[in-house]
mmCIF file of C-alpha atoms and ligand atoms in Angstrom:
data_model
loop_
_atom_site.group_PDB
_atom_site.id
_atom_site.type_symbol
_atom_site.label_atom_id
_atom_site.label_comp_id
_atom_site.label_asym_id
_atom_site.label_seq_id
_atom_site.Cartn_x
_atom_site.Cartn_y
_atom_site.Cartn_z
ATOM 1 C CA UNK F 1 -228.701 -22.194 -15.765
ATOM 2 C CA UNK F 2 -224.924 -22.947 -15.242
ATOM 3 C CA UNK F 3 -224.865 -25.390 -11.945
ATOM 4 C CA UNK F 4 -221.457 -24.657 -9.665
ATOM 5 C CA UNK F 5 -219.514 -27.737 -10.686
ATOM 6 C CA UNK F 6 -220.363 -27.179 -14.609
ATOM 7 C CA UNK F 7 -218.657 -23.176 -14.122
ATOM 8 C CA UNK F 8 -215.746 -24.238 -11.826
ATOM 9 C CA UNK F 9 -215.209 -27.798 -13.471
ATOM 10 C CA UNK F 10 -211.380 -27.548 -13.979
ATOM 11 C CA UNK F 11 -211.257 -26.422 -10.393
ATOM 12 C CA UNK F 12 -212.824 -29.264 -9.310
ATOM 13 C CA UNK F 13 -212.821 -33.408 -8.539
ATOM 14 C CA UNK F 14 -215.394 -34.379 -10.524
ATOM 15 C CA UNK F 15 -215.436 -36.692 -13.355
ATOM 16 C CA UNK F 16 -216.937 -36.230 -16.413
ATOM 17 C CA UNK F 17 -219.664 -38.978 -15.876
ATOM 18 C CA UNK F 18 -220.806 -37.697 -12.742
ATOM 19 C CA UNK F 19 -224.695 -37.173 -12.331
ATOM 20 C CA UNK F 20 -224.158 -33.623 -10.722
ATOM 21 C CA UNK F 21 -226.901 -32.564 -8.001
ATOM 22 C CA UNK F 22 -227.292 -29.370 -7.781
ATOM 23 C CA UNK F 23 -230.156 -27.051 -6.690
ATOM 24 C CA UNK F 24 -228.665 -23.507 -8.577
ATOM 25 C CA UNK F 25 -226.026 -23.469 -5.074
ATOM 26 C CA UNK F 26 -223.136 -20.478 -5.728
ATOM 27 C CA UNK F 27 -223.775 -17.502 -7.810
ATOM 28 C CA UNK F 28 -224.709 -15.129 -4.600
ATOM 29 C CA UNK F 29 -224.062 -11.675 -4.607
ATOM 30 C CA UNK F 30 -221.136 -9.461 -3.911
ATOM 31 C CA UNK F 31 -222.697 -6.251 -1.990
ATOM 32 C CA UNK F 32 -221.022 -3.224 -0.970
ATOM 33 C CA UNK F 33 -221.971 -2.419 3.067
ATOM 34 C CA UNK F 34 -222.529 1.188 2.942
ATOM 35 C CA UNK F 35 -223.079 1.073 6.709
ATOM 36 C CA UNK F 36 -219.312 0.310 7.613
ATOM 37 C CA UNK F 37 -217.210 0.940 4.475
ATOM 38 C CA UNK F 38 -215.396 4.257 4.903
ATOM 39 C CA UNK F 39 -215.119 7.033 1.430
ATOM 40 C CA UNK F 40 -213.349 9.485 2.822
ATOM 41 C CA UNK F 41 -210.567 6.207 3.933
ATOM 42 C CA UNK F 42 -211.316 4.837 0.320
ATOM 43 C CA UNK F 43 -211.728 1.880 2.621
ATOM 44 C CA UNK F 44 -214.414 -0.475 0.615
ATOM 45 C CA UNK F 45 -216.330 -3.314 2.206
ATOM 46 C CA UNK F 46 -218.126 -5.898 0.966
ATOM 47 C CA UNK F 47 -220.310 -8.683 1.864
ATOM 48 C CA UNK F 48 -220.361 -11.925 -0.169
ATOM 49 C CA UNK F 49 -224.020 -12.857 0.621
ATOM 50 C CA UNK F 50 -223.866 -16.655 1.113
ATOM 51 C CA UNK F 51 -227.563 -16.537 2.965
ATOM 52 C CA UNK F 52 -228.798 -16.613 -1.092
ATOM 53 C CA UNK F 53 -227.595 -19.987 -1.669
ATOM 54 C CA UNK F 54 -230.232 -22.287 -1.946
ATOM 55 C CA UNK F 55 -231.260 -23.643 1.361
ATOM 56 C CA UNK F 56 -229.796 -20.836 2.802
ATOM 57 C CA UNK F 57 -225.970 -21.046 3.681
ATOM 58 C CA UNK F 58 -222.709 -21.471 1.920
ATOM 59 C CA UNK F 59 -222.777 -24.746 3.027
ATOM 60 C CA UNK F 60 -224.652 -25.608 -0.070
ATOM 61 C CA UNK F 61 -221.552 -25.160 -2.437
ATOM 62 C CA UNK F 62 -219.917 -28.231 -0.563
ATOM 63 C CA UNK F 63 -222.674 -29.942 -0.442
ATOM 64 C CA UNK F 64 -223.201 -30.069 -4.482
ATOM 65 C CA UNK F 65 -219.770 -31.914 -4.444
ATOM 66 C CA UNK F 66 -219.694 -33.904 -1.759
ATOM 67 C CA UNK F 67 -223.328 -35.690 -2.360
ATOM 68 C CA UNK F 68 -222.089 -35.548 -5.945
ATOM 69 C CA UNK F 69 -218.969 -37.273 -5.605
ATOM 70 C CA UNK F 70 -220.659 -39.611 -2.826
ATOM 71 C CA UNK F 71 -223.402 -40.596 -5.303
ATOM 72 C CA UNK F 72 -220.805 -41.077 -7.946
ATOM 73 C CA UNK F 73 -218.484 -43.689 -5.825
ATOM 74 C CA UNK F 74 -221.854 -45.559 -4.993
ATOM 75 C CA UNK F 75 -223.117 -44.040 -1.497
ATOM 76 C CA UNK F 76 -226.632 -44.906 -0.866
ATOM 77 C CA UNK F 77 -226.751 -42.871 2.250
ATOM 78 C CA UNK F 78 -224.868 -39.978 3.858
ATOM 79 C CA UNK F 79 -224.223 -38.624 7.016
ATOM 80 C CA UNK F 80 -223.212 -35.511 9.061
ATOM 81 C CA UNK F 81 -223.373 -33.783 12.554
ATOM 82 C CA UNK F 82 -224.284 -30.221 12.205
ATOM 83 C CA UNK F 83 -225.260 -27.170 14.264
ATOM 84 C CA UNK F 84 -227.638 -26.921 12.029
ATOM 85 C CA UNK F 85 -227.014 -25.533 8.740
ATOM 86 C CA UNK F 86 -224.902 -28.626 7.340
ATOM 87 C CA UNK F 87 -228.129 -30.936 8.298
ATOM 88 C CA UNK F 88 -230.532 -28.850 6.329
ATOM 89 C CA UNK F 89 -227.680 -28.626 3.141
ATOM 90 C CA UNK F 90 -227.380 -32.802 3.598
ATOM 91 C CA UNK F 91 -230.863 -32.983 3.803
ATOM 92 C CA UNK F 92 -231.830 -31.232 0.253
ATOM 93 C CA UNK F 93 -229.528 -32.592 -1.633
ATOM 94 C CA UNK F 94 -229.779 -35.938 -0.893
ATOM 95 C CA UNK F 95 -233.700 -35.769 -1.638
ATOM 96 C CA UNK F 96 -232.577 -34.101 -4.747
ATOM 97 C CA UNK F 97 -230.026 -37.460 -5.160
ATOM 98 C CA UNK F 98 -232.719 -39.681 -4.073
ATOM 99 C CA UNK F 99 -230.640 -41.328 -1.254
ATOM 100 C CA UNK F 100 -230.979 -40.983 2.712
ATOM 101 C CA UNK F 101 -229.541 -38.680 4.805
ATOM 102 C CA UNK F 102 -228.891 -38.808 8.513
ATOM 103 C CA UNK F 103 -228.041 -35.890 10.471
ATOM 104 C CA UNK F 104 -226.988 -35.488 13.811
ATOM 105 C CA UNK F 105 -227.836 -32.723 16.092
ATOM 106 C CA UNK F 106 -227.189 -30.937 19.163
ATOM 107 C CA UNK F 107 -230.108 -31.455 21.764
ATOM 108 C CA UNK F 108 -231.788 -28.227 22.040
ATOM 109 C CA UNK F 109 -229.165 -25.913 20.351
ATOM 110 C CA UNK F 110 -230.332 -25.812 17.053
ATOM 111 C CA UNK F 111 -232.013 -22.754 15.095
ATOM 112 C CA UNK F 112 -235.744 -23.850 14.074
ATOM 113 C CA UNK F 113 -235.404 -22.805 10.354
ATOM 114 C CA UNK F 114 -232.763 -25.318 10.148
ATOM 115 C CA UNK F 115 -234.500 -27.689 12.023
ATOM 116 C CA UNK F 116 -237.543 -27.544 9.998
ATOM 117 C CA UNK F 117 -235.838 -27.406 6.688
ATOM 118 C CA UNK F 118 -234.271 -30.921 7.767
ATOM 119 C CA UNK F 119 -237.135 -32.475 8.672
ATOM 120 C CA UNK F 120 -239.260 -31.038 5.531
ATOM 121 C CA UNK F 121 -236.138 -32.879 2.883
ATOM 122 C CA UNK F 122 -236.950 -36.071 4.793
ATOM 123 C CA UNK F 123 -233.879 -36.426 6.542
ATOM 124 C CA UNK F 124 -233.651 -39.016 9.586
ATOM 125 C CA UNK F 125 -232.761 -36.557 12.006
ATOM 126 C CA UNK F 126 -230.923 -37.579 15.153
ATOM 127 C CA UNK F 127 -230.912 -35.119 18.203
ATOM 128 C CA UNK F 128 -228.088 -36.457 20.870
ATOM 129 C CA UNK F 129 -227.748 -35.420 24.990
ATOM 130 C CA UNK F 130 -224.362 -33.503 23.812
ATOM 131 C CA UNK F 131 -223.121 -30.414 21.533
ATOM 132 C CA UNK F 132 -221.518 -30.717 18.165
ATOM 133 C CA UNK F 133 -218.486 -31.642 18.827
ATOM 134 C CA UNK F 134 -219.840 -34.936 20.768
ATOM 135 C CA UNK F 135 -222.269 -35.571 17.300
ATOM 136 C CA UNK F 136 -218.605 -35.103 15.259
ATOM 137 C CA UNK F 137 -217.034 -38.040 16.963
ATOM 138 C CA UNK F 138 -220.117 -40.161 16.469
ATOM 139 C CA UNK F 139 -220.735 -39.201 13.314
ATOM 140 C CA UNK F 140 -216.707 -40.099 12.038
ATOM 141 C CA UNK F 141 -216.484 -43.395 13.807
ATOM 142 C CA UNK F 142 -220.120 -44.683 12.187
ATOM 143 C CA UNK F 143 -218.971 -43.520 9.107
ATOM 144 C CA UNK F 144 -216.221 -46.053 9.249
ATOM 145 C CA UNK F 145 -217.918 -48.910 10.282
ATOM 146 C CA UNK F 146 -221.208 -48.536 8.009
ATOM 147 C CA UNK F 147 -219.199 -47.265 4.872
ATOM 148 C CA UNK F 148 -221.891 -44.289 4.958
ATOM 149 C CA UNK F 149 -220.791 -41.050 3.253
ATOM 150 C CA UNK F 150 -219.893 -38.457 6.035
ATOM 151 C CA UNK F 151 -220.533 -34.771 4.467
ATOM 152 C CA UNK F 152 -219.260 -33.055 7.032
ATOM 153 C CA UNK F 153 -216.020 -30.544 5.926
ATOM 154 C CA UNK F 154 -213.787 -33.201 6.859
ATOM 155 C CA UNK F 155 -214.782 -34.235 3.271
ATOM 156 C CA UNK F 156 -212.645 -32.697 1.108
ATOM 157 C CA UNK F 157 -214.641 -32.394 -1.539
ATOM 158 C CA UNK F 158 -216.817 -29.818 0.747
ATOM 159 C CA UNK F 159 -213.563 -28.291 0.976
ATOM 160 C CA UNK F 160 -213.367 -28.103 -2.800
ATOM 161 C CA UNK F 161 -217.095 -26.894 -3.865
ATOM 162 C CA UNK F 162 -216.672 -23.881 -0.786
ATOM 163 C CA UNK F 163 -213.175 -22.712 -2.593
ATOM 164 C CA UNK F 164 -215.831 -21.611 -5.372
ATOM 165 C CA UNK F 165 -216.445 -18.712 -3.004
ATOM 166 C CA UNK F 166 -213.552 -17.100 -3.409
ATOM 167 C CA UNK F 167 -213.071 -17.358 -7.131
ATOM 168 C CA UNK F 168 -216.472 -15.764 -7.268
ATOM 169 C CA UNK F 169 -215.281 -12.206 -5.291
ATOM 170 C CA UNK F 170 -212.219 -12.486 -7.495
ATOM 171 C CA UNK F 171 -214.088 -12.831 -10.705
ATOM 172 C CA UNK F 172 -216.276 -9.857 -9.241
ATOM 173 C CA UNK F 173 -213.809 -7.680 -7.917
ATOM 174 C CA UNK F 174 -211.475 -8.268 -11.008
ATOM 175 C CA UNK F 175 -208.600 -9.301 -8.018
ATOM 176 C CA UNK F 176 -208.330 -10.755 -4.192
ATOM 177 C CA UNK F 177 -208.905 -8.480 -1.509
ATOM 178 C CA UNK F 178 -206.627 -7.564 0.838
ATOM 179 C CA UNK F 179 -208.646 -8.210 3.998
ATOM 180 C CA UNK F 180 -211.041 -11.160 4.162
ATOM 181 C CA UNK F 181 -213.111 -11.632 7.366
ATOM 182 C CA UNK F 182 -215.494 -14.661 8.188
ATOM 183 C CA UNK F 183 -216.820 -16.463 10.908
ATOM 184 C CA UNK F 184 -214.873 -19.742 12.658
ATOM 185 C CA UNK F 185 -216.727 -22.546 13.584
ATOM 186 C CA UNK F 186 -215.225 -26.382 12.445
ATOM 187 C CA UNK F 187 -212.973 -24.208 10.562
ATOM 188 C CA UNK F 188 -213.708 -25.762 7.390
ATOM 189 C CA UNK F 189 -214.723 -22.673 5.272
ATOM 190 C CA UNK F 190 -211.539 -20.216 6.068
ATOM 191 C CA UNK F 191 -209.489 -23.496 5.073
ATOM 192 C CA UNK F 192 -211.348 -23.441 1.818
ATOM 193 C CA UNK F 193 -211.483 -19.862 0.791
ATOM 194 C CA UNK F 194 -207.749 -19.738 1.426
ATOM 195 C CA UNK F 195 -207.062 -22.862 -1.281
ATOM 196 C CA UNK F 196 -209.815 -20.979 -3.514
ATOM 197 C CA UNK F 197 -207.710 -17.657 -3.665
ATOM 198 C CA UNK F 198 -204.525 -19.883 -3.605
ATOM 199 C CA UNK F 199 -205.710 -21.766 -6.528
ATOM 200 C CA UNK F 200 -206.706 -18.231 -8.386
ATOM 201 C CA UNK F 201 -203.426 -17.094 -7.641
ATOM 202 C CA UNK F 202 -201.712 -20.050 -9.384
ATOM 203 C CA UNK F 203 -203.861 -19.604 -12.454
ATOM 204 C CA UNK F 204 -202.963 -16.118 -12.678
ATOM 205 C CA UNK F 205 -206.833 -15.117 -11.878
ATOM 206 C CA UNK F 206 -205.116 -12.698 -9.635
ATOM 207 C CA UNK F 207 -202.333 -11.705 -8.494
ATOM 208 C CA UNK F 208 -201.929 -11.370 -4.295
ATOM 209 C CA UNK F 209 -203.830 -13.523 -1.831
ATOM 210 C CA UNK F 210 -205.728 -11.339 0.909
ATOM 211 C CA UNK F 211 -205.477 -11.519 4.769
ATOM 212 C CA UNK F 212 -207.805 -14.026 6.438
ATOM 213 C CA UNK F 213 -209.267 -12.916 9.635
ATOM 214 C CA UNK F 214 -211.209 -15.663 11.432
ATOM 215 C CA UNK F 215 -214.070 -14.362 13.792
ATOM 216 C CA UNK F 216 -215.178 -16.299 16.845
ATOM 217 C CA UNK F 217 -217.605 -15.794 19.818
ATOM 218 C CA UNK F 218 -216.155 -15.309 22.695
ATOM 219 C CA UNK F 219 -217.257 -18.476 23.944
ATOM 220 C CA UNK F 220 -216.696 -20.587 21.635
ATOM 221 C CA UNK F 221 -212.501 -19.419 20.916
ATOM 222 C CA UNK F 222 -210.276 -22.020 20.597
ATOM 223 C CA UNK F 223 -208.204 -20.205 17.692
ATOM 224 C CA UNK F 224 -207.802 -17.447 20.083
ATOM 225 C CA UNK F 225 -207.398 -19.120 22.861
ATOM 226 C CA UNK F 226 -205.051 -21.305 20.807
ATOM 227 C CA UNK F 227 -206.644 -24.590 22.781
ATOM 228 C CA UNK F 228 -209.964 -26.603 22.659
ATOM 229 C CA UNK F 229 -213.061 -25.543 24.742
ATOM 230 C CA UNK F 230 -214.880 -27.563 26.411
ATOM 231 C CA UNK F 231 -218.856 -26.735 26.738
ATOM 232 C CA UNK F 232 -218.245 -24.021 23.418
ATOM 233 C CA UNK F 233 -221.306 -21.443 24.242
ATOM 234 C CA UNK F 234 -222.558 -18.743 22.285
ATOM 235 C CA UNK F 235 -226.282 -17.590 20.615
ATOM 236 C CA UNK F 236 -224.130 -18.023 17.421
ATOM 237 C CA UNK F 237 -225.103 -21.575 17.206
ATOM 238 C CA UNK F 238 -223.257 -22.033 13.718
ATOM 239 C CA UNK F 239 -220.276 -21.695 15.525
ATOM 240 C CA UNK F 240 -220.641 -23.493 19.090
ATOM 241 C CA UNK F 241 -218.043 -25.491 18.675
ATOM 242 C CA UNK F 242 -214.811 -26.196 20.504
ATOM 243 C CA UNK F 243 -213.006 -28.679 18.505
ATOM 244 C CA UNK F 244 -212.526 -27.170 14.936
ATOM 245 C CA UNK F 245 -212.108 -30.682 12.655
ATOM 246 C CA UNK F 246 -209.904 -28.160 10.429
ATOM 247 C CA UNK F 247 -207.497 -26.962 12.961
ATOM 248 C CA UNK F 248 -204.118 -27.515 10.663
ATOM 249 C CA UNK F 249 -205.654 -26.087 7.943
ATOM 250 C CA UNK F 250 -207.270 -22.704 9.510
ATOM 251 C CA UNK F 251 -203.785 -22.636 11.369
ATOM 252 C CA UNK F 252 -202.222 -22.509 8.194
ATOM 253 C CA UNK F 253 -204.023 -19.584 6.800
ATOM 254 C CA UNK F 254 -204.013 -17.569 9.092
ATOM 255 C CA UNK F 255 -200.310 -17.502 9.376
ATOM 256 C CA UNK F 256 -199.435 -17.840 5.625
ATOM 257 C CA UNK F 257 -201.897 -15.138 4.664
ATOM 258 C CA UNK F 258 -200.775 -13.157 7.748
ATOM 259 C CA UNK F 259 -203.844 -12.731 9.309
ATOM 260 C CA UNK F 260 -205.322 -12.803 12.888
ATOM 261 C CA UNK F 261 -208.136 -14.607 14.774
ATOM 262 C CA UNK F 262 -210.714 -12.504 16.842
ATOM 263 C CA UNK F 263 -213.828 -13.233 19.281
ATOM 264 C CA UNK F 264 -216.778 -10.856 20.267
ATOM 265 C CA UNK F 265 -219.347 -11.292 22.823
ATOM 266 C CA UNK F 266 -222.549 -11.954 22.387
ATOM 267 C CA UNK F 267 -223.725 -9.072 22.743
ATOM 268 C CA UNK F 268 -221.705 -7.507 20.121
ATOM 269 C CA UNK F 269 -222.516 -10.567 17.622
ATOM 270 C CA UNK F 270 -226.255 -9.206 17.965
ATOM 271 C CA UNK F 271 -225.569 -5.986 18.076
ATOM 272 C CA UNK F 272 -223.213 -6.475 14.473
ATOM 273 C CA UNK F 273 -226.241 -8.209 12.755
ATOM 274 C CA UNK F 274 -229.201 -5.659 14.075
ATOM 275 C CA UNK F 275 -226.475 -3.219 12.487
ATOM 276 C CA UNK F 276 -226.429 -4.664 9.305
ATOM 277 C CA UNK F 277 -230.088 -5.385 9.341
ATOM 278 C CA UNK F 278 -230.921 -1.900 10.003
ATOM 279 C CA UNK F 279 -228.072 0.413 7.909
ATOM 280 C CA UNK F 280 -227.853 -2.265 5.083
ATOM 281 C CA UNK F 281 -230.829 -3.918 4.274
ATOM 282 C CA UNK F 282 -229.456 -7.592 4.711
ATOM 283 C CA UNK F 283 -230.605 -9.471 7.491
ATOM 284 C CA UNK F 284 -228.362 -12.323 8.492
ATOM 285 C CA UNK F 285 -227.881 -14.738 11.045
ATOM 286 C CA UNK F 286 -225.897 -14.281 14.418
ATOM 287 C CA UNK F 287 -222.577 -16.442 13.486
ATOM 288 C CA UNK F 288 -222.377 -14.843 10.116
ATOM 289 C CA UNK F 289 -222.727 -11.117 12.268
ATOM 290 C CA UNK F 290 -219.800 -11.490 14.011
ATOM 291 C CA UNK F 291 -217.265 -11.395 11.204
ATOM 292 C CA UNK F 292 -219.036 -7.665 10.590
ATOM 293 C CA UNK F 293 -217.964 -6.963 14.418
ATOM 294 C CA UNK F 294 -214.470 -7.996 13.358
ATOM 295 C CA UNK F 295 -214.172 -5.717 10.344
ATOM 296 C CA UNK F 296 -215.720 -2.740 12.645
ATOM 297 C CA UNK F 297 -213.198 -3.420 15.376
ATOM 298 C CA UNK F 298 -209.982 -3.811 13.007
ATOM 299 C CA UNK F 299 -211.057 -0.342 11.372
ATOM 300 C CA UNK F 300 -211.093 1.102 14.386
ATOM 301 C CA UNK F 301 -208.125 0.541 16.048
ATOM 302 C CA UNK F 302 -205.955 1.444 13.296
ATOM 303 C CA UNK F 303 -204.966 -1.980 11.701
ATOM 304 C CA UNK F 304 -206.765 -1.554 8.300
ATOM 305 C CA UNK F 305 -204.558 1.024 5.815
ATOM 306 C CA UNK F 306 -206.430 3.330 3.693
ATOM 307 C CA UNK F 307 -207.696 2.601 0.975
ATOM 308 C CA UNK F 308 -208.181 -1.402 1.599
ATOM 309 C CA UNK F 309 -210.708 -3.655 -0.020
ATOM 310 C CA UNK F 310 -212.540 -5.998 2.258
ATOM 311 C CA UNK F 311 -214.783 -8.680 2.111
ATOM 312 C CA UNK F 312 -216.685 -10.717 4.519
ATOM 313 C CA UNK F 313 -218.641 -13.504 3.974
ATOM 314 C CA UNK F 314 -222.202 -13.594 5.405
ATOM 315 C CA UNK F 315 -222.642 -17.603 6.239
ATOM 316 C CA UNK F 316 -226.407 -18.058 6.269
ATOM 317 C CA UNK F 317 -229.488 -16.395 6.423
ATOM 318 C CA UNK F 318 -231.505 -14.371 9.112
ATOM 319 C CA UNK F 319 -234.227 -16.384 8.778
ATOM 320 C CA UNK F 320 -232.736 -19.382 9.541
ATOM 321 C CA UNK F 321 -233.056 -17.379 13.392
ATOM 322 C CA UNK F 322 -236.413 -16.345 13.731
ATOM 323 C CA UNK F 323 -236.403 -16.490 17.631
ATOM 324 C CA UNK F 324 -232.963 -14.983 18.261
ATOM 325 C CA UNK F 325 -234.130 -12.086 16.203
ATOM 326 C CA UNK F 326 -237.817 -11.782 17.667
ATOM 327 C CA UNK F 327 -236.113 -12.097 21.576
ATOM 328 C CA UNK F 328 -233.508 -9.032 20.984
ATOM 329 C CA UNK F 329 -236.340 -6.828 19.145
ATOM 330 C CA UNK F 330 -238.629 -4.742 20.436
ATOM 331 C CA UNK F 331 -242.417 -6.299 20.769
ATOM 332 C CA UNK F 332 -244.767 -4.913 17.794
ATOM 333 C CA UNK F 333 -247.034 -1.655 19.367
ATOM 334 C CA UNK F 334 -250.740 -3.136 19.829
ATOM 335 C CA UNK F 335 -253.236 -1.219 18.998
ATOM 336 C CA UNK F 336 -257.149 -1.361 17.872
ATOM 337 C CA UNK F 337 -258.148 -1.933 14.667
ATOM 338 C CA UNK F 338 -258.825 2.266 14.002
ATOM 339 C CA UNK F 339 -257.276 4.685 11.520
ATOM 340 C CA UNK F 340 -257.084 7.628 14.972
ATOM 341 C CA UNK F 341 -254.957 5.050 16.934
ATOM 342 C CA UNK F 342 -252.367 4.172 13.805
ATOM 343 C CA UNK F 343 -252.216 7.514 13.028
ATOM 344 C CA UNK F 344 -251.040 8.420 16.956
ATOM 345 C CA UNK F 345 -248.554 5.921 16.876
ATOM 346 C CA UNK F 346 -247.401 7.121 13.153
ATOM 347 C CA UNK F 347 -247.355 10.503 14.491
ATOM 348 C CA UNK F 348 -245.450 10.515 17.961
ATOM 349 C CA UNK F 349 -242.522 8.445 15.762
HETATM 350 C C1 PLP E 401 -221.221 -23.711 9.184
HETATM 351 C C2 PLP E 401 -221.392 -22.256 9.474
HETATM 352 C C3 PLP E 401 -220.345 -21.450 9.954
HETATM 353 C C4 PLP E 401 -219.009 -22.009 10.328
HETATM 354 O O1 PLP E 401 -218.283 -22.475 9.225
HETATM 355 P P1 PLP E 401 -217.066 -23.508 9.475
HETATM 356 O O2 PLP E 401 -216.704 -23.965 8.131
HETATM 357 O O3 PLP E 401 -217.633 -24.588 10.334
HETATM 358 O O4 PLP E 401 -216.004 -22.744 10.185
HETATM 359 C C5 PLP E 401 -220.569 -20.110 10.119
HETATM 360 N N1 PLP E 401 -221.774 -19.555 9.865
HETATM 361 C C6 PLP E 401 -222.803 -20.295 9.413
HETATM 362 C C7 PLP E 401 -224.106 -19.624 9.163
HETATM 363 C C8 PLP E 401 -222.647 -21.655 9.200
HETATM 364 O O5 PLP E 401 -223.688 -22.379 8.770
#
C-alpha cells in the first residue's frame, strides 16, 4: 500500500531520509450525490469523502506531514488546539511516531468521538475555560518557548499534505472542477486545496482552477462578515471559530479563484447532513453538511451554469457526532419483544 507522501512525493517537503508515518491517510473516494446533482442541468456533484481517512477527517493528510517532518527535524513532542478533529489526527500519529502529543481543547464543545479517539492514542489532553480560538493563542506562544512542534494548519506542511486533496479529484475527474464548495473553520483547508489545484495547474495536470466557495455557520462568519467574532457559536463544532489563523490565505482564494463565502443556520447545517444521510447513503458530520447547504442554495438561485461540475469536500465523519445526530432524530418505536407488535409497526409504515 502506497502511503500519501510516497504517491505525491514531488509535490511535497519531504526528504528522502524521512521515516514517513503514515496510517493509509488520502486515497478517499470521489462520490457522485445523486440527491442534489441535477441531469436534466447536466449539473454533476460530487462529494470527496474525507470522513474515510483514517481517524476520520481530512485532517489526517496534514497530519502524515507535519508529524513526519516534525519527527524528521528532531521533535520529541507536538502540540495543537483543536475543536476536535485535529486532536484526535495529532493524537494517532504521534502514537504511530512514538512521541507525545498534547492537545488542547475547548471546555465542553467538543464532539465525543473525537474526544475519545484522543484519549484512546494516549494523548495528554488539555480541556481550557475558553473556545478554540483562546486554545490557538496558547497553543502558538508555548510552542515558542518549549520548541514543541505545533501541528496546527499554521504548519505549513499541514498545508502541504491537505493540497493532496485536490490532486486526488483532479486525477479522478481527469480535470479541476469548476465549482468547489467546503466548509470554513481556521481556514486552513480552502488555503490548501487552492495551492493543490494551483500546483496541478502548473504541472499541466489540468488545465483551469475551479471556484472556491467557503461555507460557514452563521455564527461562526467572519469571512462573511469580513471581521472576527467574538464567542463563534454553532452545533458545527469543527468550525466554531472566529479567528481563522489562515485569513490571508482563504482571502486570497476566494478572490483569485473568483469565488464567494456563504453561512447557513443551524438549522439548515442539520437539515443539509440528515439530507445527505437519508437521499445518499453517506452520513457525515454537521460542519462538513453545511458546504452541501451551500451547493443547494447556489443551484438555486441561479448562480451555477448548466452543465457545471462540482465538488464538495465532506470534512469528517458522522460518527465522530453521535449525540448531535441522536438529539435531531426521532426516538426508536418501543415495543415488546412479539412478532404481532413488529409486524403493526411494519405495517402502519
Ligand atoms: C477542521 C475541520 C473543518 C475546518 O477546516 P479548516 O481547515 O479549519 O477551515 C471542517 N470540518 C471538519 C470536520 C474539520 O475537522
Amino acid at each position: 500500500m502506497q502511503t500519501l507522501i510516497e504517491a505525491y512525493r514531488s509535490f511535497l517537503p519531504v526528504p528522502a531520509d524521512a521515516r514517513v508515518i503514515s496510517i493509509s491517510e488520502g486515497g478517499t473516494p470521489l462520490i457522485p450525490l445523486t440527491s442534489i446533482s441535477l441531469r436534466d442541468r447536466g449539473i454533476a456533484v460530487y462529494a470527496k469523502c474525507e470522513g474515510m481517512n483514517p481517524t476520520g477527517s481530512f485532517k489526517d493528510r496534514g497530519m502524515t506531514v507535519a508529524v513526519t517532518m516534525s519527527l524528521w527535524s528532531g521533535a520529541k513532542a507536538i502540540i495543537c488546539a483543536s475543536t476536535g478533529n485535529t486532536s484526535a489526527s495529532a493524537a494517532a500519529y504521534a502514537a504511530r511516531a512514538g512521541i507525545q502529543a498534547f492537545v488542547v481543547i475547548p471546555d465542553g464543545q467538543i464532539a465525543q468521538g473525537k474526544l475519545a479517539q484522543a484519549m484512546m492514542h494516549g494523548a495528554k489532553v488539555i480541556q481550557i475555560s475558553g473556545d478554540f480560538d483562546d486554545g490557538m493563542a496558547i497553543v502558538k506562544s508555548l510552542a515558542d518557548e518549549t520548541g514543541i512542534a505545533l501541528v496546527n494548519s499554521v504548519n505549513p506542511h499541514r498545508l502541504a499534505g491537505q493540497k493532496t486533496a485536490a490532486f486526488e479529484i483532479v486525477d479522478a475527474l481527469g480535470n479541476a472542477p469548476d465549482y468547489h464548495f467546503l466548509p470554513v473553520g481556521n481556514a486552513g483547508n480552502i488555503s490548501a486545496y487552492w495551492l493543490g489545484y494551483n500546483e496541478y495547474l502548473e504541472a499541466g495536470r489540468s488545465n483551469q482552477r475551479p471556484r472556491m466557495i467557503g461555507c460557514q455557520a452563521s455564527g461562526a462568519a467572519p469571512f462573511v462578515l469580513g471581521n472576527p467574532v467574538e464567542r463563534p457559536e454553532t452545533v458545527a463544532t469543527a468550525i466554531r471559530i472566529g479567528r481563522p489563523q489562515s485569513w490571508d490565505l482563504a482571502r486570497t482564494a476566494q478572490k483569485e479563484s473568483q469565488g464567494w463565502f456563504l453561512a447557513f443556520s443551524d438549522e439548515e447545517i442539520l437539515s443539509a447532513q440528515r439530507d445527505v444521510a437519508e437521499r445518499d447513503g453517506i452520513f457525515c458530520e454537521p460542519a462538513s453538511a453545511v458546504c452541501l447547504a451551500g451547493v443547494r442554495e447556489s443551484i438555486d438561485t441561479g448562480v451555477i451554469p448548466d452543465d457545471s461540475v462540482i465538488v464538495c469536500t465532506l470534512t469528517g465523519h458522522g460518527l465522530k457526532d453521535p449525540a448531535t445526530a441522536i438529539a435531531q432524530s426521532p426516538a426508536p418505536t418501543r415495543v415488546r419483544a412479539d412478532v404481532a407488535e413488529v409486524r403493526a409497526i411494519i405495517s402502519a409504515d
